mmCIF file with all atom_site columns, C-alpha atoms in Angstrom:
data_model
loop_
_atom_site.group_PDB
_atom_site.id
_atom_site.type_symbol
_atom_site.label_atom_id
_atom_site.label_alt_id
_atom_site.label_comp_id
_atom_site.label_asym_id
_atom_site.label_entity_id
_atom_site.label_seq_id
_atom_site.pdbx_PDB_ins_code
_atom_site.Cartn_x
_atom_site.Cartn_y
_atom_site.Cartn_z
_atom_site.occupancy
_atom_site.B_iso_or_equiv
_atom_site.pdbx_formal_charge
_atom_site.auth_seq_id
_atom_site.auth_comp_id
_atom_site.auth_asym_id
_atom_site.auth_atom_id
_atom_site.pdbx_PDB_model_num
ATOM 1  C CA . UNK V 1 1  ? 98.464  81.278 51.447 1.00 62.00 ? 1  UNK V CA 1
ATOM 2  C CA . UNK V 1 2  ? 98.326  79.773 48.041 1.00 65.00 ? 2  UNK V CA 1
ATOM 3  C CA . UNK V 1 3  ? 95.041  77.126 47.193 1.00 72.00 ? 3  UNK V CA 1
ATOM 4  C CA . UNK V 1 4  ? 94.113  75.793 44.001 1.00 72.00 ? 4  UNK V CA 1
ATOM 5  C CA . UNK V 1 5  ? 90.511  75.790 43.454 1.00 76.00 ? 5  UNK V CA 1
ATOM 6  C CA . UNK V 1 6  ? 88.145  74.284 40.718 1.00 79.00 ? 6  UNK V CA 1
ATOM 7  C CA . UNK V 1 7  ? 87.668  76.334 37.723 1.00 79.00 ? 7  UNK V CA 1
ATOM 8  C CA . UNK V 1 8  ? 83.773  76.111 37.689 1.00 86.00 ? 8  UNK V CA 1
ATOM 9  C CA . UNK V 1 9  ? 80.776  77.709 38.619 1.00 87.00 ? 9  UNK V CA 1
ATOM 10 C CA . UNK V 1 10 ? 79.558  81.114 37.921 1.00 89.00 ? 10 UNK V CA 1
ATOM 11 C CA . UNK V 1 11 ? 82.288  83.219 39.659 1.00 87.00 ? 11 UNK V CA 1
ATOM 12 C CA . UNK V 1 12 ? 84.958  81.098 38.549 1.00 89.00 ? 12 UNK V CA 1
ATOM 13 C CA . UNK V 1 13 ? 83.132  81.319 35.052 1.00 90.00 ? 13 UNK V CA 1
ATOM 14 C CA . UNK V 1 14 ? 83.062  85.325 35.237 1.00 91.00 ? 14 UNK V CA 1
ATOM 15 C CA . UNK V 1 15 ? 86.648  85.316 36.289 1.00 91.00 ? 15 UNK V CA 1
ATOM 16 C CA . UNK V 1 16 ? 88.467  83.678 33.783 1.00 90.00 ? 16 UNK V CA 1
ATOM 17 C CA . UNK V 1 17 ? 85.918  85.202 30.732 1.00 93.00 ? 17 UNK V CA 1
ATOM 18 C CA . UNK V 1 18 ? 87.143  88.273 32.180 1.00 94.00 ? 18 UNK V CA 1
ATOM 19 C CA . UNK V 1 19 ? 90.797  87.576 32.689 1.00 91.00 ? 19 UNK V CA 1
ATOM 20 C CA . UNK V 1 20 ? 90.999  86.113 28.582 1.00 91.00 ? 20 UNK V CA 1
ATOM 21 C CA . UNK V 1 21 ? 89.778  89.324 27.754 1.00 94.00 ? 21 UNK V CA 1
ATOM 22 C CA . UNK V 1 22 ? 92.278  91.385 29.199 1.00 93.00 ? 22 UNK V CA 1
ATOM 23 C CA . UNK V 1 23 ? 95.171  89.215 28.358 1.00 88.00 ? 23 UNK V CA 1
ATOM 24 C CA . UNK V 1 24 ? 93.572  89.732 24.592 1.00 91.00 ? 24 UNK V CA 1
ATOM 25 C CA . UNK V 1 25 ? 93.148  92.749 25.041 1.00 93.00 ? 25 UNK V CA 1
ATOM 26 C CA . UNK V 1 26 ? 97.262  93.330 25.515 1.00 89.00 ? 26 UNK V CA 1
ATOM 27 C CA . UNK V 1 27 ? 97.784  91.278 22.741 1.00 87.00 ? 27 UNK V CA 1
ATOM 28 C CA . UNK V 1 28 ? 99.353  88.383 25.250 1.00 82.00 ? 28 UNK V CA 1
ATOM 29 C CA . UNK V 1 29 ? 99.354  85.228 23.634 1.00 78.00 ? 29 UNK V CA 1
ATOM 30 C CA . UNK V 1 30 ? 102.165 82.644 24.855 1.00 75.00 ? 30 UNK V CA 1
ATOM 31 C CA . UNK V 1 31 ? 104.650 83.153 27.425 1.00 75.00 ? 31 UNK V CA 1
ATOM 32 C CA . UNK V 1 32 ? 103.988 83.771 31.542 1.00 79.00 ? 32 UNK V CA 1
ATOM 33 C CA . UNK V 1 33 ? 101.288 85.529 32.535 1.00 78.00 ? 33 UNK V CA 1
ATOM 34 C CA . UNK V 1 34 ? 100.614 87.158 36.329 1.00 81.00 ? 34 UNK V CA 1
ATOM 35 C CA . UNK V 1 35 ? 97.387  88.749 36.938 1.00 88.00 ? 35 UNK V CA 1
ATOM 36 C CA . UNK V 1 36 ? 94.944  89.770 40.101 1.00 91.00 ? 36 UNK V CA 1
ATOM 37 C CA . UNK V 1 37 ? 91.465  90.385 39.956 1.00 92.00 ? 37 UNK V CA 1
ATOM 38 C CA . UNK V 1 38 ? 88.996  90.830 42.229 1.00 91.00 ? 38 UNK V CA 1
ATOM 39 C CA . UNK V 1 39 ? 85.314  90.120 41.906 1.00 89.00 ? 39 UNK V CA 1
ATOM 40 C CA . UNK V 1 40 ? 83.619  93.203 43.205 1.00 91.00 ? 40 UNK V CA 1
ATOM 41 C CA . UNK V 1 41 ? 79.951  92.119 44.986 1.00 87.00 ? 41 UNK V CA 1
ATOM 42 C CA . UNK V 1 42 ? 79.369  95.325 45.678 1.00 86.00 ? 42 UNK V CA 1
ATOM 43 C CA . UNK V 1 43 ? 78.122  98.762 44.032 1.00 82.00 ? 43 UNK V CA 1
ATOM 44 C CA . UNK V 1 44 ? 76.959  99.842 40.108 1.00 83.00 ? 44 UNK V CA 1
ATOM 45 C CA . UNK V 1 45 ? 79.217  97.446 38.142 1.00 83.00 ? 45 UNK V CA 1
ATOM 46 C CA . UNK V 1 46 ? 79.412  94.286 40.242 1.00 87.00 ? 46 UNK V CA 1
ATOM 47 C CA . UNK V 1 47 ? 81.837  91.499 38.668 1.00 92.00 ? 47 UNK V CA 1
ATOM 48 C CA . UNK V 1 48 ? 85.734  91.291 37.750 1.00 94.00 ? 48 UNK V CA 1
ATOM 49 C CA . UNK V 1 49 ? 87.910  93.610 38.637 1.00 93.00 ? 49 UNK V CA 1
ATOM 50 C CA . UNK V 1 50 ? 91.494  94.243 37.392 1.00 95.00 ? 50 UNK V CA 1
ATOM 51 C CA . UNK V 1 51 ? 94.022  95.034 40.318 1.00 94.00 ? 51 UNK V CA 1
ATOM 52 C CA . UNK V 1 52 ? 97.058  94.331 38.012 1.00 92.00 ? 52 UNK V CA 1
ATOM 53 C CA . UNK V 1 53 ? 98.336  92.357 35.055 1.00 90.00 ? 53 UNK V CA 1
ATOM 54 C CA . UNK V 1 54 ? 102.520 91.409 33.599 1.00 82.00 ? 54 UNK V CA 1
ATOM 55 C CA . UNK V 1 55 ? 103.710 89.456 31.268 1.00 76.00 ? 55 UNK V CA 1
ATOM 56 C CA . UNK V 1 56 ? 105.832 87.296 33.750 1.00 77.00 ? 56 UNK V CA 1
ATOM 57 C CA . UNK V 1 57 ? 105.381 84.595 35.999 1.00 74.00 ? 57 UNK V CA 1
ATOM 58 C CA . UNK V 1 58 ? 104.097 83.906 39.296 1.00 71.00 ? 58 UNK V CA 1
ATOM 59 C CA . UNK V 1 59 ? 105.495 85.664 41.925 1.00 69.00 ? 59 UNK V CA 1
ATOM 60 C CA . UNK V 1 60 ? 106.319 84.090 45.311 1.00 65.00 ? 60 UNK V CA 1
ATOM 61 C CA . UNK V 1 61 ? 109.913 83.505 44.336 1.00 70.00 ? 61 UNK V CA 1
ATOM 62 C CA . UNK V 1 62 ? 108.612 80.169 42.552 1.00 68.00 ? 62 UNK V CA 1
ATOM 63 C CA . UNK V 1 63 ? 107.543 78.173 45.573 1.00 71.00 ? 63 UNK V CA 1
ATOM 64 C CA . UNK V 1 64 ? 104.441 77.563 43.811 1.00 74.00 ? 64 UNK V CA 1
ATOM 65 C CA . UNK V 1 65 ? 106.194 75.878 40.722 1.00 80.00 ? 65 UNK V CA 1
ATOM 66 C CA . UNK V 1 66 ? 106.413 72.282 42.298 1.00 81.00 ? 66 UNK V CA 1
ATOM 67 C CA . UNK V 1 67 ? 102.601 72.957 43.912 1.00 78.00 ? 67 UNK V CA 1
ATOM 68 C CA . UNK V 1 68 ? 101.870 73.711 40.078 1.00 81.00 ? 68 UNK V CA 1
ATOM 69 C CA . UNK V 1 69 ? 103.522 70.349 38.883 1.00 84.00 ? 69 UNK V CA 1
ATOM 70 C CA . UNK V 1 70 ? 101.789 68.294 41.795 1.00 84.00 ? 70 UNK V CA 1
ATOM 71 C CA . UNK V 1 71 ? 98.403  70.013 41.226 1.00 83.00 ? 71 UNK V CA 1
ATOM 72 C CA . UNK V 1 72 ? 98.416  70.109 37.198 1.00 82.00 ? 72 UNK V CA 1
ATOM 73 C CA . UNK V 1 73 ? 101.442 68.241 35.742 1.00 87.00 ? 73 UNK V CA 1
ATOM 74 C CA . UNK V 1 74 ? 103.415 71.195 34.861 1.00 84.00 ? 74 UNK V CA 1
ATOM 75 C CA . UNK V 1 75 ? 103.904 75.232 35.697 1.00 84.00 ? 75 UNK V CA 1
ATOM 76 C CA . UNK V 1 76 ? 104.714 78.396 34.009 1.00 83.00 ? 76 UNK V CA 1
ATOM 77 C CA . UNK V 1 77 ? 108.495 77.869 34.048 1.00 84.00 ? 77 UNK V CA 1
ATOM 78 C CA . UNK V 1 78 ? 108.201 74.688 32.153 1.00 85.00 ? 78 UNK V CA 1
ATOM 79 C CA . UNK V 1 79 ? 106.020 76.062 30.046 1.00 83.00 ? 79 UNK V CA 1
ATOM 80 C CA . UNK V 1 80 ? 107.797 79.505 28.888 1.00 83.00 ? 80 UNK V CA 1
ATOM 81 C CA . UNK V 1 81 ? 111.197 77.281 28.028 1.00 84.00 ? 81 UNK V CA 1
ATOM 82 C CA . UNK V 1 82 ? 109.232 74.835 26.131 1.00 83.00 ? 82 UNK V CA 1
ATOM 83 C CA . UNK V 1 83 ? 107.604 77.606 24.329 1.00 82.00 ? 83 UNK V CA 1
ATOM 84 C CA . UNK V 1 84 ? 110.585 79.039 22.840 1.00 82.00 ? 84 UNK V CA 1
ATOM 85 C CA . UNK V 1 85 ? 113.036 76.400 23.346 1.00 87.00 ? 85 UNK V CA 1
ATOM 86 C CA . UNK V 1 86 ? 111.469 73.589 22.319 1.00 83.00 ? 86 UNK V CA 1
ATOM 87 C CA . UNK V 1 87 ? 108.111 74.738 20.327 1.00 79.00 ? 87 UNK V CA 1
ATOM 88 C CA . UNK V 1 88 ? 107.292 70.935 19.819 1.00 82.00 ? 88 UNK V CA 1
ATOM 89 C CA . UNK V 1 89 ? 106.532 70.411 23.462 1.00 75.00 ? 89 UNK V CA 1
ATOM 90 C CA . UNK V 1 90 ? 104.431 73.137 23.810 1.00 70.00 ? 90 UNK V CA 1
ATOM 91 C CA . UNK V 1 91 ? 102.251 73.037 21.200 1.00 71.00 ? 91 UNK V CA 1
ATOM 92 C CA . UNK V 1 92 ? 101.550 69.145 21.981 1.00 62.00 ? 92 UNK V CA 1
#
């Protein structure tokens, strides 16, 4: 299942230093953004992994949007409209 979880502490840290990267890296800026990554404990190169990235939303057939709202105040849905339909909003 689905959790949100804080975004500190040294994994967490590692995680989403890594996941900017790539999404810099493919030159993705605003819009939805899925990606997986795994943080490998094991072996040479231990740290982040990338399993896969798109430029699209969640998947889960948005069940998680109205977890998103509760959790954060808004979701990637929200977001992406605002972002092209109503710039004002989303640069705010």
């Amino acid at each position: 299942g689905m959790k949100m979880l804080p975004a500190n502490g040294e994994v967490a840290s590692a995680l989403v230093t890594y996941s900017n990267s790539v999404l810099d890296a493919l030159d993705i800026v605003n819009g939805p953004g899925h990606m997986e990554v795994k943080m490998v404990t094991q072996g040479n190169t231990p740290g982040p992994c990338l399993v896969e990235v798109g430029s699209r939303c969640h998947g889960g057939e948005g069940t998680w949007s109205s977890i998103a709202d509760e959790c954060v105040g808004y979701n990637q849905i929200g977001c992406s409209f605002d972002a092209f339909v109503n710039p004002d909003n989303f640069d705010a």
